[in-house]
């Protein structure tokens, strides 16, 4: 079924759309991010000293817009271009808020603690 439906090609296509979207939206909002990862598993990182706090804020604000989102994702065959477009519109909204916070040197309004890094919580 994976070969018949060319699922891997679809996952790569979706990941490339998302990576390109992140890049364009970050530029539009004057944000510095590093985009990396496999095309089917795209990731980005905020290029600021408080990157973990920014990632926490990103997740918090994306949740308000109906997306359980992080700075990385694994593409799914269930995605489509309409879903990705809606996701990227929400990313633009949140990146705009982050940009205003950074450029106006304001404090992030987090509703909880800063997220832990993956392995740090184990120590």
CSV table of C-alpha atoms in Angstrom, one decimal:
chain,number,residue,atom,x,y,z
A,1,UNK,CA,0.0,0.0,0.0
A,2,UNK,CA,2.9,2.4,0.8
A,3,UNK,CA,4.4,1.8,-2.6
A,4,UNK,CA,1.0,1.9,-4.4
A,5,UNK,CA,0.0,5.3,-2.9
A,6,UNK,CA,3.6,6.6,-3.0
A,7,UNK,CA,3.2,7.6,0.7
A,8,UNK,CA,6.9,8.5,1.3
A,9,UNK,CA,6.8,11.0,-1.7
A,10,UNK,CA,3.7,12.6,-0.3
A,11,UNK,CA,5.2,12.9,3.2
A,12,UNK,CA,8.3,14.5,1.8
A,13,UNK,CA,6.2,16.9,-0.3
A,14,UNK,CA,4.2,18.0,2.7
A,15,UNK,CA,7.4,18.5,4.8
A,16,UNK,CA,8.9,20.6,2.1
A,17,UNK,CA,5.8,22.8,2.0
A,18,UNK,CA,6.0,23.2,5.8
A,19,UNK,CA,9.7,24.0,5.8
A,20,UNK,CA,9.2,26.6,3.0
A,21,UNK,CA,6.3,28.1,4.8
A,22,UNK,CA,8.3,28.4,8.1
A,23,UNK,CA,11.1,30.0,6.2
A,24,UNK,CA,8.9,32.6,4.4
A,25,UNK,CA,6.9,33.4,7.5
A,26,UNK,CA,10.0,33.8,9.6
A,27,UNK,CA,11.4,36.2,7.0
A,28,UNK,CA,8.2,38.1,6.8
A,29,UNK,CA,8.1,38.6,10.6
A,30,UNK,CA,11.9,39.3,10.9
A,31,UNK,CA,12.5,36.2,13.0
A,32,UNK,CA,15.7,34.2,13.0
A,33,UNK,CA,15.0,30.4,12.9
A,34,UNK,CA,17.0,27.4,12.0
A,35,UNK,CA,15.2,24.9,9.9
A,36,UNK,CA,16.5,21.3,9.9
A,37,UNK,CA,15.4,17.7,9.9
A,38,UNK,CA,14.3,15.2,7.3
A,39,UNK,CA,11.8,16.6,4.8
A,40,UNK,CA,9.2,14.2,6.2
A,41,UNK,CA,10.1,15.2,9.8
A,42,UNK,CA,10.8,18.9,9.7
A,43,UNK,CA,12.0,20.9,12.7
A,44,UNK,CA,12.9,24.5,13.5
A,45,UNK,CA,14.6,26.3,16.3
A,46,UNK,CA,14.4,29.9,17.3
A,47,UNK,CA,17.9,31.4,17.1
A,48,UNK,CA,17.7,33.4,20.3
A,49,UNK,CA,19.0,33.0,23.8
A,50,UNK,CA,15.5,32.2,25.1
A,51,UNK,CA,14.7,29.7,22.4
A,52,UNK,CA,13.1,27.2,24.9
A,53,UNK,CA,10.8,29.9,26.2
A,54,UNK,CA,9.9,30.9,22.7
A,55,UNK,CA,9.2,27.3,21.7
A,56,UNK,CA,6.9,27.1,24.8
A,57,UNK,CA,5.1,30.2,23.8
A,58,UNK,CA,4.8,28.9,20.2
A,59,UNK,CA,3.1,25.8,21.5
A,60,UNK,CA,0.8,27.7,23.9
A,61,UNK,CA,-0.4,30.1,21.2
A,62,UNK,CA,-0.8,27.4,18.5
A,63,UNK,CA,-3.0,25.5,21.0
A,64,UNK,CA,-5.2,28.6,21.2
A,65,UNK,CA,-5.6,28.5,17.4
A,66,UNK,CA,-6.6,24.8,17.5
A,67,UNK,CA,-3.2,23.2,16.7
A,68,UNK,CA,-1.3,20.9,19.0
A,69,UNK,CA,2.0,22.1,17.6
A,70,UNK,CA,5.7,22.0,18.5
A,71,UNK,CA,8.8,23.2,16.8
A,72,UNK,CA,9.0,19.8,15.1
A,73,UNK,CA,6.5,17.4,13.5
A,74,UNK,CA,6.1,14.2,11.6
A,75,UNK,CA,4.1,14.6,8.4
A,76,UNK,CA,1.1,12.4,7.9
A,77,UNK,CA,-0.7,11.0,4.9
A,78,UNK,CA,-3.8,12.4,6.5
A,79,UNK,CA,-2.5,16.0,5.8
A,80,UNK,CA,-3.5,17.9,2.7
A,81,UNK,CA,-2.6,21.2,1.3
A,82,UNK,CA,-5.7,22.9,2.8
A,83,UNK,CA,-4.7,21.7,6.3
A,84,UNK,CA,-1.1,22.8,5.8
A,85,UNK,CA,-2.3,26.2,4.6
A,86,UNK,CA,-4.5,26.6,7.7
A,87,UNK,CA,-1.6,25.5,9.9
A,88,UNK,CA,0.8,28.0,8.2
A,89,UNK,CA,-1.7,30.9,8.6
A,90,UNK,CA,-1.7,30.1,12.4
A,91,UNK,CA,2.1,29.9,12.4
A,92,UNK,CA,2.1,33.4,10.8
A,93,UNK,CA,-0.2,34.7,13.6
A,94,UNK,CA,2.1,33.3,16.3
A,95,UNK,CA,5.4,34.3,14.6
A,96,UNK,CA,4.0,37.8,14.4
A,97,UNK,CA,3.3,37.9,18.2
A,98,UNK,CA,6.8,36.5,18.9
A,99,UNK,CA,8.4,39.0,16.6
A,100,UNK,CA,6.6,41.9,18.3
A,101,UNK,CA,7.7,40.6,21.7
A,102,UNK,CA,11.4,40.2,20.7
A,103,UNK,CA,11.7,43.5,18.8
A,104,UNK,CA,9.8,45.5,21.5
A,105,UNK,CA,11.9,43.7,24.2
A,106,UNK,CA,8.8,42.6,26.1
A,107,UNK,CA,8.5,39.7,28.4
A,108,UNK,CA,6.7,36.6,27.0
A,109,UNK,CA,3.3,36.0,28.5
A,110,UNK,CA,3.5,32.3,29.3
A,111,UNK,CA,0.5,30.6,31.0
A,112,UNK,CA,2.7,28.0,32.7
A,113,UNK,CA,6.4,26.9,33.1
A,114,UNK,CA,8.9,26.8,30.3
A,115,UNK,CA,8.9,23.4,28.7
A,116,UNK,CA,11.7,21.0,29.7
A,117,UNK,CA,14.2,19.8,27.1
A,118,UNK,CA,13.9,16.2,26.2
A,119,UNK,CA,16.6,14.6,28.2
A,120,UNK,CA,17.1,17.2,30.9
A,121,UNK,CA,14.0,16.1,32.7
A,122,UNK,CA,15.6,12.7,33.3
A,123,UNK,CA,18.5,14.1,35.4
